[in-house]
């Protein structure tokens, strides 16, 4: 272990090898080390020690006068900007970048729904139930109209929420947000217009000579977080359900061991599900299977990475393999013939590993080009080529099998079973409705519910954060909902399998056995945090208790991508506290005192106090950020937080048993 800022412990590669809970990852790290092939874990070591100004958000690169570094020696940047304005501005720009990424994702899926509604071959509206549900919530008339007609009107609303420039709150926010929260947000003056408008405003406010009041920047965080939540997050998750239907739980095998030496192994990586649906059909077609056999393969294995992997697993039962942190490691197996990538979280290092091990890299999104990769872009405004493009990709993937260098092959024999595909609807159904779910919570059989989500970050031992926090919570009878890279860690560790019920506390364990569910429910990709949020909203409605008072928690043990900033803030805005495994790039929290002479109008002396102090978000929205780098301690902090909420409600810590 080494330390950043002298106090924050961070692992080196040897620590990742020793501490990762996935033996397959450990084996691959050691194998690549022996072969002298670099991965992000080596490059992280090369960057040590990382810049203290960058780590604390005090490096300004927002104009060409700088870069400026703000600290005790120079308390202001060249323009006169102080530390809080700089730190809040940097964080706002991260949030805007994450919001842009999700907006681009949502835009693609919503346009694909439109194309399907317009009768484009090979795109279909398989989720009629979701089309009608959204129509009812958005006030779109149905009558005797076809679902395609209705879907076109829903698409118009979703697109407007992504791009509206005039003053009007998001329609999806009005359709889904609880009344209690609407009042809070209205009183704070943070109802957003649209995703695009709030990105524009965030960048506008942070240009040279823009806003120099950090509390106004903080307000824009709150506005942008709501736009993030109800614009692209709800938009992409629900539009995907319009296209492909609402997933159902399915059990399959996961982890590196699903790859087979005598099969064509194709990995699909990224976030957009649109091209993936068509590609899957091709890879499973008799024509392509025959091509594979002609090339000498026994069959075709398809595996999923990152959020596209979660999508494939939930909807099609395709085995998931690994997450963002493992995208280079899995190529080190030497058994991956092709990796098809769409958008986001595909790191450039992947191409370096692909070249070392002869993997054909194929890019399918025009925004995410990689030099030297085969580029077959899907354009949602010219969707009619999707079938031909999918065929091109499938053929290229299979043809790569003949070029595989078998002398470099080494597949870790590590796999486990897992159940995934949990949606808002089927979780409620499995629990016998929200009233019963609330009863279980009230009785103490279930102490609370935690969404354990988010990325990988080499500042945290690979996947140990996710697994240790989730295990610790589950042992304390806390039901875990999981998505994204965290879900991969829990799937591979076995916590998403029904047999993991035995590792849960007595109350949760009994519930899992009664309902035939695992203690960690894999609910999809990161955009599907909407499913967890909708569950929280419904529990709050059924209990008649605001979310801020309920034993609910959002946990991001290994935050990495800029997209993670908005996820945490979105839940905070609903009154759900957030526990992160590595600090946001803000100065380490200062003591919070209401009498501080530097306190701003919001009652906070700085950005750290706004996020984590009792006078910041805690007072404004009823939730705050906890930061803990030790995952075992983080699990205890999370449990304590849930217990505190229970005590305040007068709910018992555990169900009382006779005798
Ligand atoms: O959206 S968890 S590293 S894969 S950003 Fe990316 Fe983070 Fe993984 Fe999916 Ni989510």
mmCIF file with all atom_site columns, C-alpha atoms and ligand atoms in Angstrom, residues 102 271 306-307 324 345 454-456 484-485 526 561 563, ligand 1:
data_model
loop_
_atom_site.group_PDB
_atom_site.id
_atom_site.type_symbol
_atom_site.label_atom_id
_atom_site.label_alt_id
_atom_site.label_comp_id
_atom_site.label_asym_id
_atom_site.label_entity_id
_atom_site.label_seq_id
_atom_site.pdbx_PDB_ins_code
_atom_site.Cartn_x
_atom_site.Cartn_y
_atom_site.Cartn_z
_atom_site.occupancy
_atom_site.B_iso_or_equiv
_atom_site.pdbx_formal_charge
_atom_site.auth_seq_id
_atom_site.auth_comp_id
_atom_site.auth_asym_id
_atom_site.auth_atom_id
_atom_site.pdbx_PDB_model_num
ATOM   1  C  CA  . UNK A 1 102 ? -25.840 9.580  -20.469 1.00 0.00 ? 102 UNK A CA  1
ATOM   2  C  CA  . UNK A 1 271 ? -23.429 0.707  -22.850 1.00 0.00 ? 271 UNK A CA  1
ATOM   3  C  CA  . UNK A 1 306 ? -19.637 -3.503 -18.286 1.00 0.00 ? 306 UNK A CA  1
ATOM   4  C  CA  . UNK A 1 307 ? -23.166 -2.179 -18.688 1.00 0.00 ? 307 UNK A CA  1
ATOM   5  C  CA  . UNK A 1 324 ? -14.291 -1.820 -16.618 1.00 0.00 ? 324 UNK A CA  1
ATOM   6  C  CA  . UNK A 1 345 ? -15.879 3.112  -20.353 1.00 0.00 ? 345 UNK A CA  1
ATOM   7  C  CA  . UNK A 1 454 ? -20.640 2.015  -9.710  1.00 0.00 ? 454 UNK A CA  1
ATOM   8  C  CA  . UNK A 1 455 ? -17.266 1.670  -11.269 1.00 0.00 ? 455 UNK A CA  1
ATOM   9  C  CA  . UNK A 1 456 ? -13.788 0.331  -10.595 1.00 0.00 ? 456 UNK A CA  1
ATOM   10 C  CA  . UNK A 1 484 ? -22.901 -1.697 -13.408 1.00 0.00 ? 484 UNK A CA  1
ATOM   11 C  CA  . UNK A 1 485 ? -19.352 -2.684 -12.561 1.00 0.00 ? 485 UNK A CA  1
ATOM   12 C  CA  . UNK A 1 526 ? -25.819 1.958  -14.351 1.00 0.00 ? 526 UNK A CA  1
ATOM   13 C  CA  . UNK A 1 561 ? -16.186 7.530  -14.256 1.00 0.00 ? 561 UNK A CA  1
ATOM   14 C  CA  . UNK A 1 563 ? -20.925 9.531  -14.672 1.00 0.00 ? 563 UNK A CA  1
HETATM 15 O  O1  . LIG B 2 .   ? -22.053 3.084  -16.635 1.00 0.00 ? 1   LIG B O1  1
HETATM 16 S  S1  . LIG B 2 .   ? -20.018 1.432  -13.454 1.00 0.00 ? 1   LIG B S1  1
HETATM 17 S  S2  . LIG B 2 .   ? -17.039 2.215  -15.098 1.00 0.00 ? 1   LIG B S2  1
HETATM 18 S  S3  . LIG B 2 .   ? -19.312 0.577  -17.013 1.00 0.00 ? 1   LIG B S3  1
HETATM 19 S  S4  . LIG B 2 .   ? -19.686 4.314  -15.437 1.00 0.00 ? 1   LIG B S4  1
HETATM 20 FE FE1 . LIG B 2 .   ? -18.510 2.661  -16.557 1.00 0.00 ? 1   LIG B FE1 1
HETATM 21 FE FE2 . LIG B 2 .   ? -18.673 3.086  -14.011 1.00 0.00 ? 1   LIG B FE2 1
HETATM 22 FE FE3 . LIG B 2 .   ? -18.538 0.701  -14.944 1.00 0.00 ? 1   LIG B FE3 1
HETATM 23 FE FE4 . LIG B 2 .   ? -21.312 1.398  -17.068 1.00 0.00 ? 1   LIG B FE4 1
HETATM 24 NI NI1 . LIG B 2 .   ? -21.322 2.856  -14.895 1.00 0.00 ? 1   LIG B NI1 1
#
